[in-house]
GROMACS .gro file of C-alpha atoms in nm:
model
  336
    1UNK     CA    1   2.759  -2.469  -0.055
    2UNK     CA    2   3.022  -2.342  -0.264
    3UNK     CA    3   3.355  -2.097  -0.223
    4UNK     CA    4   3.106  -1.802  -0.392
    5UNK     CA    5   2.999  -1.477  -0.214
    6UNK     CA    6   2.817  -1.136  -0.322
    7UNK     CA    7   2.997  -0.872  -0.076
    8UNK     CA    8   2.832  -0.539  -0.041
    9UNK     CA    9   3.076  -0.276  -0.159
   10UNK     CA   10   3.111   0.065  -0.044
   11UNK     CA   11   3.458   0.139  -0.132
   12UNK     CA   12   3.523   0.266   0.240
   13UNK     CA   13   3.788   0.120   0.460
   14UNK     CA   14   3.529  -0.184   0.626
   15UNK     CA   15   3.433  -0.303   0.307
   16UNK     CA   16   3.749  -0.349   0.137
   17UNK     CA   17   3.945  -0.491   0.467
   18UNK     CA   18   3.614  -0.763   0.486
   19UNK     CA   19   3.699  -0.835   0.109
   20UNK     CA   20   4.067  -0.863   0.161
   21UNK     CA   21   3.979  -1.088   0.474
   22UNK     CA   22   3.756  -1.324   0.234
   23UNK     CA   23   4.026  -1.284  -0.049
   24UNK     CA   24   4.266  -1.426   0.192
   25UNK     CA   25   4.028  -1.756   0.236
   26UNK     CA   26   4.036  -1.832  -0.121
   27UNK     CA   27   3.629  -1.677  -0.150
   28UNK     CA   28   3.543  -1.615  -0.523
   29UNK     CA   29   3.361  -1.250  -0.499
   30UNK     CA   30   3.155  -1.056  -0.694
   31UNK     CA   31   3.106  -0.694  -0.523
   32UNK     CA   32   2.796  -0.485  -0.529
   33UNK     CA   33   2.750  -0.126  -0.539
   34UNK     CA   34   2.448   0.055  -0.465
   35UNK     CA   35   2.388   0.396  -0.585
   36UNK     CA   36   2.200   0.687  -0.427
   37UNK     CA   37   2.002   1.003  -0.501
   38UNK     CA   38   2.157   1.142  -0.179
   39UNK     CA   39   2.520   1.027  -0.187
   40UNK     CA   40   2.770   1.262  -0.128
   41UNK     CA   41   2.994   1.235  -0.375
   42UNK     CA   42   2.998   1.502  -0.647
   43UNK     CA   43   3.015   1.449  -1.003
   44UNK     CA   44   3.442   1.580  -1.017
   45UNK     CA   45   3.492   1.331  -0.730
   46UNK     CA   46   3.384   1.041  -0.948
   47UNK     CA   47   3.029   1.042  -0.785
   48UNK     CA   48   2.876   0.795  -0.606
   49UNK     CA   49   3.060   0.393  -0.696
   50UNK     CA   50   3.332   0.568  -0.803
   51UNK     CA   51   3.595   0.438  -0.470
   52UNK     CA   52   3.373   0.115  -0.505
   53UNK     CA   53   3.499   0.028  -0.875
   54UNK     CA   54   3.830   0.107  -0.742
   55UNK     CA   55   3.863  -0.111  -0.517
   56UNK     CA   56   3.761  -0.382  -0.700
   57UNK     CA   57   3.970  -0.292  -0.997
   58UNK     CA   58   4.256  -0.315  -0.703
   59UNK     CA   59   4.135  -0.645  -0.643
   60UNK     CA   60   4.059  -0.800  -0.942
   61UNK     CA   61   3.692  -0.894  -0.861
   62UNK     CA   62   3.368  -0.832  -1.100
   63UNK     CA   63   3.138  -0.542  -0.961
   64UNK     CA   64   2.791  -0.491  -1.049
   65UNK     CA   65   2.679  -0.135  -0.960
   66UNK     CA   66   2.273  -0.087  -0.903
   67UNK     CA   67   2.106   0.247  -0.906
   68UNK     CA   68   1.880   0.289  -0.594
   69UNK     CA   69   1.570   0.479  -0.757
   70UNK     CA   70   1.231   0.540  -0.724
   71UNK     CA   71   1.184   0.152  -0.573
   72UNK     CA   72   1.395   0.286  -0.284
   73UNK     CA   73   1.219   0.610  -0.247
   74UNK     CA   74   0.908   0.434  -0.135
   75UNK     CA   75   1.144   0.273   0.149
   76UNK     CA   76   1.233   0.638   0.239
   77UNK     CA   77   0.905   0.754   0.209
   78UNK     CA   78   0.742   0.482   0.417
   79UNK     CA   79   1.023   0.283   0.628
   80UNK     CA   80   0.893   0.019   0.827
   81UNK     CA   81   1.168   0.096   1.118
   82UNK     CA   82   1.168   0.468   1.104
   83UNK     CA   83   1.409   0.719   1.073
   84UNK     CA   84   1.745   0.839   1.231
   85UNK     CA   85   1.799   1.231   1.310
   86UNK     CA   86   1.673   1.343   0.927
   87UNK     CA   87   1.531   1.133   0.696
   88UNK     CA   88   1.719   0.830   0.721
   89UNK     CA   89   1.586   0.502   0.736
   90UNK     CA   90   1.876   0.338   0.794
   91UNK     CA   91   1.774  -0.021   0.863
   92UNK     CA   92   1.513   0.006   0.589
   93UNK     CA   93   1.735   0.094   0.374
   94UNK     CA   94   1.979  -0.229   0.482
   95UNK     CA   95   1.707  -0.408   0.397
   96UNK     CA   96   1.636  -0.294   0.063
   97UNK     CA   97   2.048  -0.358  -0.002
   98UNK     CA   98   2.031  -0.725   0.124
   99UNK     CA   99   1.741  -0.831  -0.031
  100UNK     CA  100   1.901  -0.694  -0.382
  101UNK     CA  101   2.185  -0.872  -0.327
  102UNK     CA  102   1.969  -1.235  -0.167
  103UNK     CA  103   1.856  -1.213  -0.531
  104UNK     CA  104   2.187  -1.203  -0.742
  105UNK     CA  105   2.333  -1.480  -0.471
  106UNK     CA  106   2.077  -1.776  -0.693
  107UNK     CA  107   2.171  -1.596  -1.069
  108UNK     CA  108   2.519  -1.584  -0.966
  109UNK     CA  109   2.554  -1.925  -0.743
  110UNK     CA  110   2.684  -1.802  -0.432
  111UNK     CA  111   2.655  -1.959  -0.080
  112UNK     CA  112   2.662  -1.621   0.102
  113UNK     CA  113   2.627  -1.240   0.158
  114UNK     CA  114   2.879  -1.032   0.303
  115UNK     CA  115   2.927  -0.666   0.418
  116UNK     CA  116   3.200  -0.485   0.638
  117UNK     CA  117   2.935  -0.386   0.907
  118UNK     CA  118   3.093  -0.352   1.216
  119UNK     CA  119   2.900  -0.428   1.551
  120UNK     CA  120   2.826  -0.133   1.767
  121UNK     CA  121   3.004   0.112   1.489
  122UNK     CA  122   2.627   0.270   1.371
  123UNK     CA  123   2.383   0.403   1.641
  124UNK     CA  124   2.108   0.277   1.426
  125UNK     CA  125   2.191  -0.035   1.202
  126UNK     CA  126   2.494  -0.198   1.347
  127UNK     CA  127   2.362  -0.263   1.740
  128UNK     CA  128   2.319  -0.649   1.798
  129UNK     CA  129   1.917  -0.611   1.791
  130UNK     CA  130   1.914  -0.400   1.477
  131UNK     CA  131   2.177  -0.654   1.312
  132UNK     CA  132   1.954  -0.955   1.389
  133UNK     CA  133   1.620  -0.715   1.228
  134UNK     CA  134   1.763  -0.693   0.941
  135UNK     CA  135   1.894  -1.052   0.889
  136UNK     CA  136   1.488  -1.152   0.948
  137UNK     CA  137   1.378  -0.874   0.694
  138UNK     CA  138   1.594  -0.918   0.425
  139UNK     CA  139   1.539  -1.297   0.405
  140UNK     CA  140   1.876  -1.417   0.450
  141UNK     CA  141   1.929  -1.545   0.843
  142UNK     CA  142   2.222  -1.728   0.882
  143UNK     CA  143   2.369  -1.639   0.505
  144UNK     CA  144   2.471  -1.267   0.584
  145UNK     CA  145   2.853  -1.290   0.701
  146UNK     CA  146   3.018  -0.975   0.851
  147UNK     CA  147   3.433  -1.056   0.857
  148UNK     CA  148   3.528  -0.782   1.035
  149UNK     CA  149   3.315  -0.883   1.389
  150UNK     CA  150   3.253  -1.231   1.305
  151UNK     CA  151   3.367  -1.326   1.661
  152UNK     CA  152   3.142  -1.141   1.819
  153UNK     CA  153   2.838  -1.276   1.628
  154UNK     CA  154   2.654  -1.656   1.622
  155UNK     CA  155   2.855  -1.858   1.368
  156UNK     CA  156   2.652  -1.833   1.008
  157UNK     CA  157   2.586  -2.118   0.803
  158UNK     CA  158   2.922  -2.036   0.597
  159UNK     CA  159   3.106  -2.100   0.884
  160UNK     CA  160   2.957  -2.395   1.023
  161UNK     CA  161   3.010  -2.548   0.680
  162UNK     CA  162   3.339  -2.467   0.669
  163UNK     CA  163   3.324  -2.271   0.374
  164UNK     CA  164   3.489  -2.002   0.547
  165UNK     CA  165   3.740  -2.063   0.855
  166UNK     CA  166   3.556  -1.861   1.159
  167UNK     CA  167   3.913  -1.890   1.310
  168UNK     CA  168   4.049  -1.616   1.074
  169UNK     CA  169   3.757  -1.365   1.115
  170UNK     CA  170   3.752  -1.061   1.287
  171UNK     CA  171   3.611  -0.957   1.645
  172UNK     CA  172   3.633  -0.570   1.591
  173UNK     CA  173   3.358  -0.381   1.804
  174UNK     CA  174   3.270  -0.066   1.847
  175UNK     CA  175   3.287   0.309   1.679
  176UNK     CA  176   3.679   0.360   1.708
  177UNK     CA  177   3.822   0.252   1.348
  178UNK     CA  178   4.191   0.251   1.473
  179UNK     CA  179   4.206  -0.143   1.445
  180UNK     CA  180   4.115  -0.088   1.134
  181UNK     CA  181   4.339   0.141   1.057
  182UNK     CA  182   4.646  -0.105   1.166
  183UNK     CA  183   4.498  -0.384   0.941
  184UNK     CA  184   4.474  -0.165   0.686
  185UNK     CA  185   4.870  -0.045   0.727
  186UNK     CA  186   4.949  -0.461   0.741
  187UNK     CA  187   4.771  -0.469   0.422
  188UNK     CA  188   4.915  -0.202   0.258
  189UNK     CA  189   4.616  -0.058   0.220
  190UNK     CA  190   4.666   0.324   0.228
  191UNK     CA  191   4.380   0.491  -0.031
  192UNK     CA  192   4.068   0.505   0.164
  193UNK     CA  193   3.798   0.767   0.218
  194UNK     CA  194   3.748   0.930   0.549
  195UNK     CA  195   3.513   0.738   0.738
  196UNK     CA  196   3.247   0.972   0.764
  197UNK     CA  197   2.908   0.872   0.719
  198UNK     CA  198   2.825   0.981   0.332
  199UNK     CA  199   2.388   0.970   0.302
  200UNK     CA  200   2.259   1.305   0.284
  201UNK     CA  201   1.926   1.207   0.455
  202UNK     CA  202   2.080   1.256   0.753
  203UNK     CA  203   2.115   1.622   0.612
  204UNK     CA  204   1.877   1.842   0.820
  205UNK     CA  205   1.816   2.091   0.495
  206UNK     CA  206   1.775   1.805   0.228
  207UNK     CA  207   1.565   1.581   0.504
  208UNK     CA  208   1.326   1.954   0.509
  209UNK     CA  209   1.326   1.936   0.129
  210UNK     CA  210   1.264   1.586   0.130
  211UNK     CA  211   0.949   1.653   0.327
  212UNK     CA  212   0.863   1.915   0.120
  213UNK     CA  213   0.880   1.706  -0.155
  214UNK     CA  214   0.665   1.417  -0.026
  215UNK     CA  215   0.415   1.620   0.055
  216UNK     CA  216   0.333   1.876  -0.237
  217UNK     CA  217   0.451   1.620  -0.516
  218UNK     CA  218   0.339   1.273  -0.453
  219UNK     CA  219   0.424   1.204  -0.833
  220UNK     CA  220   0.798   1.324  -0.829
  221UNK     CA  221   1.074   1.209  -1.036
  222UNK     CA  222   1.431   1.111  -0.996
  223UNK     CA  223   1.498   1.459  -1.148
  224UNK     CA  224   1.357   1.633  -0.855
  225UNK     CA  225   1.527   1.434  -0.616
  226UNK     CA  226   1.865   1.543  -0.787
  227UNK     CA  227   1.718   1.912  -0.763
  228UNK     CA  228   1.681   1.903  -0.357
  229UNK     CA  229   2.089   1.890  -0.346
  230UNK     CA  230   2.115   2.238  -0.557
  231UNK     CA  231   2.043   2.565  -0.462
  232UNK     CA  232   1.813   2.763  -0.236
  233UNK     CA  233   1.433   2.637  -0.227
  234UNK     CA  234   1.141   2.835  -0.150
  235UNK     CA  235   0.769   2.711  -0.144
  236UNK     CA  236   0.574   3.001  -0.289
  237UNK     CA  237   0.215   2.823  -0.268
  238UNK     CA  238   0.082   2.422  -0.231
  239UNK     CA  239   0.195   2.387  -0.589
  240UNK     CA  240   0.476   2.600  -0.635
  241UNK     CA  241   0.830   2.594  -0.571
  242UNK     CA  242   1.113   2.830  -0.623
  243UNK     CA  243   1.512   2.692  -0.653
  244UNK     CA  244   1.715   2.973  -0.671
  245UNK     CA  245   2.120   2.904  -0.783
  246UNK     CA  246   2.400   3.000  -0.509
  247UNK     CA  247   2.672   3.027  -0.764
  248UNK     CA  248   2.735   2.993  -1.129
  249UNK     CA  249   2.729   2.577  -1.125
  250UNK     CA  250   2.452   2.583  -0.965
  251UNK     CA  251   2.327   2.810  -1.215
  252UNK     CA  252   2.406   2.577  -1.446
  253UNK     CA  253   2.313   2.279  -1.300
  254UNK     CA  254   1.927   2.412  -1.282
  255UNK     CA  255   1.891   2.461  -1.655
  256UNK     CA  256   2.000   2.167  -1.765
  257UNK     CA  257   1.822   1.981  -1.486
  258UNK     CA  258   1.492   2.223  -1.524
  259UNK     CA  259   1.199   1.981  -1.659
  260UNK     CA  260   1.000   2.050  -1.932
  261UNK     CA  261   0.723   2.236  -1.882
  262UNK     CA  262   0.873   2.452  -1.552
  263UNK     CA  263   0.999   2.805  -1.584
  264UNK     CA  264   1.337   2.935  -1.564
  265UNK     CA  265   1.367   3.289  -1.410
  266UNK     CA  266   1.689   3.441  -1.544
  267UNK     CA  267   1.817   3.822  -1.487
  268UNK     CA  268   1.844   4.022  -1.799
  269UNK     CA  269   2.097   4.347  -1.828
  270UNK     CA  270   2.202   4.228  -1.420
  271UNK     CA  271   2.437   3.970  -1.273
  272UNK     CA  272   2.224   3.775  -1.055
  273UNK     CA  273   2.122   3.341  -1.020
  274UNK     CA  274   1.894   3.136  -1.210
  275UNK     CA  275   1.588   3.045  -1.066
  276UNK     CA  276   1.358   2.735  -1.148
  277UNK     CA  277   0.973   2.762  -1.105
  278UNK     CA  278   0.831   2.412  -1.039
  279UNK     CA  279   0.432   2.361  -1.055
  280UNK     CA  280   0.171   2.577  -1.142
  281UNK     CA  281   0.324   2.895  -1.276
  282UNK     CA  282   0.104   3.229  -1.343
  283UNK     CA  283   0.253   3.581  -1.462
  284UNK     CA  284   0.211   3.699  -1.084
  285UNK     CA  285   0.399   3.395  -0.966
  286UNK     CA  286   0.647   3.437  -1.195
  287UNK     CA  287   0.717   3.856  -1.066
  288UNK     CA  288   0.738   3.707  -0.680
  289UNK     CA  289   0.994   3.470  -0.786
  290UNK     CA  290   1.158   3.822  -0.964
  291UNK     CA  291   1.156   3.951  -0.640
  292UNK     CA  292   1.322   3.688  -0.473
  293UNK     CA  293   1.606   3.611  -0.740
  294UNK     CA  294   1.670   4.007  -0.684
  295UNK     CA  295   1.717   3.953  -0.345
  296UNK     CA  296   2.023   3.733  -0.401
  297UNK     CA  297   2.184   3.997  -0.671
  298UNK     CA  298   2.437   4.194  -0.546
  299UNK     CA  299   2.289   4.518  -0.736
  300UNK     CA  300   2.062   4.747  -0.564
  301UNK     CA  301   1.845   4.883  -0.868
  302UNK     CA  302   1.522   5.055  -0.902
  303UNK     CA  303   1.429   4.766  -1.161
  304UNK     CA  304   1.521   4.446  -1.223
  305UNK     CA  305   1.466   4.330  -1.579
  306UNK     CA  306   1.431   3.901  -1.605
  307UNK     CA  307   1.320   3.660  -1.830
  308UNK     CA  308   1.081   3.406  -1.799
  309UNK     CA  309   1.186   3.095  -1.992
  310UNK     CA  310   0.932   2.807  -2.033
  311UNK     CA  311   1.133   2.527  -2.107
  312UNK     CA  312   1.065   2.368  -2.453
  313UNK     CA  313   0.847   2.692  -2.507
  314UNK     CA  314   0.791   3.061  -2.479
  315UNK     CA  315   1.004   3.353  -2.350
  316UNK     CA  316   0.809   3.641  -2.167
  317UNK     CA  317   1.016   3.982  -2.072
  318UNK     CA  318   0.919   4.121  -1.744
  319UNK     CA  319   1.066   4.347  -1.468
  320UNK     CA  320   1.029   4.357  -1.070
  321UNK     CA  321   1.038   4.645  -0.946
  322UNK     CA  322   1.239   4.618  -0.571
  323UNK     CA  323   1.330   4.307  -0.422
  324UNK     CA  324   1.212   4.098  -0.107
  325UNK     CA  325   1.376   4.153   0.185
  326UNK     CA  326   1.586   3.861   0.308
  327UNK     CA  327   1.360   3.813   0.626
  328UNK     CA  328   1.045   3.791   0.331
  329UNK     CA  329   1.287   3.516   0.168
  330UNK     CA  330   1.322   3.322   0.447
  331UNK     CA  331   0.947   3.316   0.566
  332UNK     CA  332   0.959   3.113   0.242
  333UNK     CA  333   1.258   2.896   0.280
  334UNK     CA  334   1.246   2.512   0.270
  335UNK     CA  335   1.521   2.394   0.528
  336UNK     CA  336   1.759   2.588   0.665
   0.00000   0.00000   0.00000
């Protein structure tokens, strides 16, 4: 075995002290990022990598960044080990990460795998049990190294080759990061994110969507999966939903996410949001969407004139007359 590892890099504060720790053993790294659908991260924060490529610009180690898509949706959809309070699979989705990077360890000729998983930290991924699961599932027993509670864990194969001194691991334990927090100050490490958990599958509104989602549109795209962070959904019929824009981003957002062949709603002669029409769209369909996207205008008119935009295709002038009561919009509501 050689001095070569593929660390799994979040950008948060574990991940970057378990590379420093490595660093400081002479390990030659090459950090990977995965990307998500559901991180966090918006697109003026630098989205989702963005504290990842950081840190390893800080460090001077090569980053490969991979894009968790429609591969990792059928781990959501179907996780082998369930979910945590929404729609998180969270040892599923370990998995998924490990295996990924078990792969790149024989293109990139590394002896090992390692993360800044912390025992006992997670509810769900990070108890002993759940540690040794995933180890078994992703293929890689004995070659996944976690710095920061090496101590507290059976010596991998790294270690008992001495490719990596077990003496200077870690034996952090537990959910309090304040150890953490000193070795981070010793460092001089002082940029870090907060160390709140970042997935929004644990979202109870996006898990609802998510459901939604699965079960009206088993063909979905990654496009639709961006459109359950945006907005206000409604589910108008099986094969028909409704995303109505809370501001004028969102607003924004929806048209230039809107698919071809879906129908934007659009007030015309009122200040009011954009609405999106996903599935199979008819002219009455179209006037009960009117009559939600004039619930959310601020006007009280006799008549609300809209447009109904086909996108890549015809424009049809129409008019609601009234508006759905907010208790009639939320007898339609997907999530909360």
């Amino acid at each position: 075995m050689n001095k070569k590892a593929i660390m799994l890099l979040s950008g948060g504060l574990d991940s970057t002290l378990a590379v420093r720790v490595l660093l400081d053993q002479g390990i030659e790294i090459t950090a990977v990022n995965f990307t998500s659908p559901f991180c966090q991260c918006s697109a003026r924060q630098g989205g989702c990598g963005r504290e990842a490529l950081r840190v390893a610009g800080e460090f001077g180690i090569p980053i490969e960044v991979i894009a968790k898509g429609l591969d990792y949706m059928k781990v959501v959809e179907h996780p082998k080990f369930g979910y945590g309070r929404g729609m998180n699979p969270c040892l599923d989705c370990r998995i998924f990460m490990l295996k990924k990077a078990g792969a790149l360890m024989g293109e990139l000729g590394a002896s090992f795998v390692a993360t800044g998983e912390v025992l006992g930290q997670r509810p769900m991924s990070q108890h002993r049990r759940a540690l040794e699961i995933i180890e078994k599932e992703s293929g890689l027993e004995g070659l996944i190294l976690r710095p920061l509670s090496a101590g507290n864990l059976k010596p991998t194969i790294a270690e008992r080759e001495g490719i990596v001194d077990r003496e200077r691991l870690l034996s952090i334990a537990g959910r309090s990061r304040k150890e953490q927090m000193r070795l981070a100050e010793g460092y001089g490490i002082r940029e870090y994110p907060c160390p709140a958990g970042g997935c929004l599958l644990t979202d109870t509104t996006v898990s609802a969507r998510l459901r939604d989602l699965f079960a009206h549109q088993p063909g979905y795209g990654l496009v639709d999966l961006q459109l359950l962070k945006i907005g206000r959904h409604f589910r108008l019929n099986a094969g028909l939903k409704l995303i109505v824009g809370r501001n004028e981003k969102e607003n924004e957002r929806i048209e230039s996410l809107a698919p071809a062949g879906s129908v934007l709603i659009s007030p015309s002669g009122f200040k009011g949001p954009t609405a999106l029409l996903a599935g199979t769209v008819s002219p009455e369909s179209e006037e009960e969407a009117g009559m939600i996207v004039a619930a959310f205008s601020r006007e009280r008119l006799e008549k609300y004139p809209l447009l109904g935009r086909l996108k890549g295709g015809r424009t049809r002038e129409f008019a609601v007359f009234g508006r759905y009561a907010r208790q009639e919009c939320d007898r339609l509501k997907i999530g909360f």
